[in-house]
Amino acid sequence: MEFPWETVLCFVAAAALVAVVVWVTRLKTVGVTKVLVNSLAGGALIMGLSAFNILVLPFNILNALIVGVLGLPGAGVVIAASLIL
C-alpha cells in the first residue's frame, strides 16, 4: 500500500515537532529564552517578507518556531515549503 507524499511529509513534520518540543524542555532557562527571542525574530522576518510583498508567507507560531530554532536555514525551510505546497 502506497502512502501519498503529503502523508509522509505530515509524519515527518510531526516527528520533528515532537523532537523540538523535547529538546526545548530539556534546555536550561537561558536556552529557552534564546529560543523565544529567536522565535520572535523569526516571526518578525516572516512578517517583514510578507509586508513588503517579497514573499507571501503564512504567519503562524509554527513558522516562527521553525525559523527561531533553526535560524537562517529554518527561514529557507519555511520559504521552500511555502513554494512547494
Short mmCIF file of N, CA and C in Angstrom, two decimals:
data_model
loop_
_atom_site.label_atom_id
_atom_site.label_comp_id
_atom_site.label_asym_id
_atom_site.label_seq_id
_atom_site.Cartn_x
_atom_site.Cartn_y
_atom_site.Cartn_z
N MET A 1 0.84 -1.17 0.00
CA MET A 1 0.00 0.00 0.00
C MET A 1 0.89 1.23 0.00
N GLU A 2 0.64 2.14 -0.92
CA GLU A 2 1.44 3.36 -1.01
C GLU A 2 0.77 4.49 -0.25
N PHE A 3 1.60 5.29 0.42
CA PHE A 3 1.11 6.48 1.10
C PHE A 3 1.38 7.68 0.19
N PRO A 4 0.45 8.62 0.15
CA PRO A 4 0.75 9.84 -0.60
C PRO A 4 1.89 10.61 0.07
N TRP A 5 2.62 11.38 -0.70
CA TRP A 5 3.78 12.09 -0.14
C TRP A 5 3.36 13.10 0.89
N GLU A 6 2.12 13.62 0.82
CA GLU A 6 1.64 14.57 1.83
C GLU A 6 1.55 13.91 3.20
N THR A 7 1.12 12.64 3.23
CA THR A 7 1.00 11.91 4.49
C THR A 7 2.38 11.67 5.09
N VAL A 8 3.32 11.29 4.26
CA VAL A 8 4.68 11.07 4.74
C VAL A 8 5.27 12.37 5.26
N LEU A 9 5.02 13.47 4.55
CA LEU A 9 5.52 14.78 4.99
C LEU A 9 4.91 15.18 6.33
N CYS A 10 3.63 14.88 6.53
CA CYS A 10 2.97 15.18 7.82
C CYS A 10 3.58 14.37 8.95
N PHE A 11 3.88 13.09 8.70
CA PHE A 11 4.50 12.27 9.73
C PHE A 11 5.90 12.79 10.08
N VAL A 12 6.66 13.18 9.08
CA VAL A 12 8.00 13.72 9.32
C VAL A 12 7.91 15.04 10.09
N ALA A 13 6.97 15.90 9.72
CA ALA A 13 6.81 17.18 10.42
C ALA A 13 6.38 16.96 11.86
N ALA A 14 5.50 16.00 12.10
CA ALA A 14 5.06 15.72 13.47
C ALA A 14 6.22 15.19 14.31
N ALA A 15 7.02 14.30 13.74
CA ALA A 15 8.18 13.77 14.47
C ALA A 15 9.18 14.88 14.78
N ALA A 16 9.40 15.78 13.82
CA ALA A 16 10.31 16.90 14.05
C ALA A 16 9.78 17.83 15.12
N LEU A 17 8.48 18.07 15.13
CA LEU A 17 7.87 18.93 16.14
C LEU A 17 8.02 18.32 17.53
N VAL A 18 7.80 17.02 17.65
CA VAL A 18 7.98 16.35 18.94
C VAL A 18 9.43 16.45 19.39
N ALA A 19 10.37 16.26 18.46
CA ALA A 19 11.79 16.35 18.80
C ALA A 19 12.15 17.76 19.27
N VAL A 20 11.61 18.79 18.63
CA VAL A 20 11.91 20.16 19.04
C VAL A 20 11.32 20.45 20.41
N VAL A 21 10.10 19.98 20.67
CA VAL A 21 9.49 20.21 21.98
C VAL A 21 10.29 19.52 23.08
N VAL A 22 10.71 18.29 22.84
CA VAL A 22 11.52 17.58 23.83
C VAL A 22 12.85 18.31 24.03
N TRP A 23 13.46 18.77 22.96
CA TRP A 23 14.74 19.46 23.06
C TRP A 23 14.60 20.77 23.83
N VAL A 24 13.53 21.53 23.57
CA VAL A 24 13.32 22.81 24.25
C VAL A 24 13.06 22.60 25.73
N THR A 25 12.31 21.57 26.09
CA THR A 25 12.02 21.35 27.51
C THR A 25 13.25 20.87 28.28
N ARG A 26 14.24 20.34 27.59
CA ARG A 26 15.46 19.89 28.27
C ARG A 26 16.49 21.01 28.42
N LEU A 27 16.26 22.14 27.77
CA LEU A 27 17.19 23.26 27.86
C LEU A 27 17.08 23.95 29.22
N LYS A 28 18.10 24.65 29.56
CA LYS A 28 18.04 25.47 30.76
C LYS A 28 17.31 26.76 30.43
N THR A 29 17.10 27.59 31.41
CA THR A 29 16.33 28.82 31.22
C THR A 29 16.95 29.72 30.17
N VAL A 30 18.26 29.80 30.11
CA VAL A 30 18.93 30.64 29.12
C VAL A 30 18.61 30.14 27.72
N GLY A 31 18.61 28.84 27.53
CA GLY A 31 18.30 28.27 26.23
C GLY A 31 16.87 28.53 25.81
N VAL A 32 15.94 28.43 26.75
CA VAL A 32 14.53 28.70 26.45
C VAL A 32 14.36 30.16 26.07
N THR A 33 15.01 31.05 26.79
CA THR A 33 14.93 32.47 26.47
C THR A 33 15.50 32.74 25.08
N LYS A 34 16.60 32.08 24.75
CA LYS A 34 17.20 32.27 23.43
C LYS A 34 16.26 31.79 22.34
N VAL A 35 15.61 30.65 22.54
CA VAL A 35 14.67 30.14 21.55
C VAL A 35 13.48 31.09 21.40
N LEU A 36 12.99 31.63 22.51
CA LEU A 36 11.86 32.56 22.44
C LEU A 36 12.24 33.84 21.69
N VAL A 37 13.41 34.37 21.99
CA VAL A 37 13.86 35.59 21.30
C VAL A 37 14.07 35.31 19.81
N ASN A 38 14.69 34.18 19.50
CA ASN A 38 14.89 33.82 18.09
C ASN A 38 13.56 33.58 17.39
N SER A 39 12.58 33.02 18.10
CA SER A 39 11.27 32.80 17.51
C SER A 39 10.58 34.13 17.20
N LEU A 40 10.72 35.08 18.11
CA LEU A 40 10.16 36.41 17.84
C LEU A 40 10.85 37.06 16.65
N ALA A 41 12.16 36.89 16.55
CA ALA A 41 12.89 37.43 15.40
C ALA A 41 12.46 36.72 14.11
N GLY A 42 12.24 35.42 14.19
CA GLY A 42 11.75 34.67 13.03
C GLY A 42 10.37 35.14 12.61
N GLY A 43 9.51 35.40 13.58
CA GLY A 43 8.19 35.93 13.27
C GLY A 43 8.27 37.29 12.62
N ALA A 44 9.19 38.13 13.10
CA ALA A 44 9.38 39.45 12.50
C ALA A 44 9.90 39.32 11.07
N LEU A 45 10.78 38.36 10.83
CA LEU A 45 11.29 38.13 9.48
C LEU A 45 10.17 37.72 8.54
N ILE A 46 9.33 36.81 8.98
CA ILE A 46 8.21 36.35 8.16
C ILE A 46 7.24 37.49 7.89
N MET A 47 6.94 38.28 8.93
CA MET A 47 6.04 39.42 8.75
C MET A 47 6.65 40.46 7.81
N GLY A 48 7.97 40.70 7.93
CA GLY A 48 8.63 41.68 7.08
C GLY A 48 8.62 41.26 5.62
N LEU A 49 8.90 39.98 5.36
CA LEU A 49 8.87 39.49 3.98
C LEU A 49 7.47 39.59 3.40
N SER A 50 6.46 39.28 4.21
CA SER A 50 5.08 39.33 3.74
C SER A 50 4.59 40.78 3.60
N ALA A 51 5.03 41.67 4.48
CA ALA A 51 4.56 43.06 4.45
C ALA A 51 5.03 43.80 3.21
N PHE A 52 6.24 43.51 2.76
CA PHE A 52 6.78 44.19 1.59
C PHE A 52 6.54 43.41 0.31
N ASN A 53 5.69 42.39 0.37
CA ASN A 53 5.31 41.56 -0.79
C ASN A 53 6.51 40.93 -1.47
N ILE A 54 7.58 40.68 -0.71
CA ILE A 54 8.73 39.96 -1.26
C ILE A 54 8.33 38.50 -1.44
N LEU A 55 7.83 37.91 -0.39
CA LEU A 55 7.24 36.57 -0.41
C LEU A 55 6.04 36.61 0.51
N VAL A 56 4.96 36.03 0.10
CA VAL A 56 3.78 35.97 0.97
C VAL A 56 3.83 34.63 1.70
N LEU A 57 4.19 34.71 2.98
CA LEU A 57 4.31 33.52 3.82
C LEU A 57 3.21 33.53 4.88
N PRO A 58 2.70 32.37 5.21
CA PRO A 58 1.72 32.33 6.30
C PRO A 58 2.41 32.62 7.63
N PHE A 59 1.83 33.52 8.40
CA PHE A 59 2.41 33.88 9.70
C PHE A 59 1.68 33.10 10.77
N ASN A 60 2.37 32.12 11.35
CA ASN A 60 1.81 31.36 12.47
C ASN A 60 2.95 30.97 13.41
N ILE A 61 2.59 30.43 14.54
CA ILE A 61 3.59 30.13 15.57
C ILE A 61 4.54 29.02 15.12
N LEU A 62 4.07 28.08 14.32
CA LEU A 62 4.94 27.00 13.85
C LEU A 62 6.05 27.55 12.96
N ASN A 63 5.70 28.42 12.03
CA ASN A 63 6.73 29.00 11.16
C ASN A 63 7.72 29.84 11.97
N ALA A 64 7.22 30.60 12.93
CA ALA A 64 8.12 31.41 13.76
C ALA A 64 9.05 30.52 14.58
N LEU A 65 8.55 29.41 15.11
CA LEU A 65 9.40 28.49 15.87
C LEU A 65 10.43 27.81 14.98
N ILE A 66 10.04 27.43 13.78
CA ILE A 66 10.99 26.80 12.87
C ILE A 66 12.13 27.76 12.56
N VAL A 67 11.80 29.00 12.25
CA VAL A 67 12.83 29.99 11.95
C VAL A 67 13.62 30.31 13.21
N GLY A 68 12.97 30.35 14.36
CA GLY A 68 13.65 30.66 15.62
C GLY A 68 14.62 29.59 16.05
N VAL A 69 14.24 28.33 15.87
CA VAL A 69 15.11 27.23 16.30
C VAL A 69 16.23 26.99 15.30
N LEU A 70 15.91 27.02 14.02
CA LEU A 70 16.91 26.69 13.00
C LEU A 70 17.67 27.88 12.44
N GLY A 71 17.19 29.09 12.69
CA GLY A 71 17.86 30.28 12.20
C GLY A 71 17.63 30.49 10.72
N LEU A 72 18.67 30.93 10.00
CA LEU A 72 18.54 31.19 8.57
C LEU A 72 18.19 29.94 7.77
N PRO A 73 18.75 28.77 8.08
CA PRO A 73 18.29 27.57 7.37
C PRO A 73 16.80 27.29 7.60
N GLY A 74 16.30 27.64 8.77
CA GLY A 74 14.88 27.49 9.04
C GLY A 74 14.04 28.40 8.17
N ALA A 75 14.54 29.61 7.92
CA ALA A 75 13.84 30.52 7.01
C ALA A 75 13.80 29.92 5.61
N GLY A 76 14.89 29.30 5.22
CA GLY A 76 14.92 28.62 3.92
C GLY A 76 13.94 27.48 3.85
N VAL A 77 13.80 26.73 4.95
CA VAL A 77 12.85 25.63 5.00
C VAL A 77 11.42 26.15 4.86
N VAL A 78 11.10 27.22 5.58
CA VAL A 78 9.74 27.78 5.52
C VAL A 78 9.45 28.32 4.12
N ILE A 79 10.42 29.01 3.52
CA ILE A 79 10.23 29.54 2.17
C ILE A 79 10.07 28.41 1.16
N ALA A 80 10.91 27.38 1.27
CA ALA A 80 10.81 26.24 0.35
C ALA A 80 9.48 25.51 0.52
N ALA A 81 9.04 25.34 1.75
CA ALA A 81 7.77 24.66 1.98
C ALA A 81 6.61 25.46 1.43
N SER A 82 6.65 26.78 1.56
CA SER A 82 5.57 27.60 1.02
C SER A 82 5.55 27.60 -0.50
N LEU A 83 6.73 27.50 -1.12
CA LEU A 83 6.79 27.45 -2.58
C LEU A 83 6.35 26.10 -3.11
N ILE A 84 6.67 25.02 -2.38
CA ILE A 84 6.31 23.68 -2.83
C ILE A 84 4.84 23.40 -2.60
N LEU A 85 4.34 23.78 -1.42
CA LEU A 85 2.95 23.46 -1.10
C LEU A 85 2.12 24.59 -1.53
#
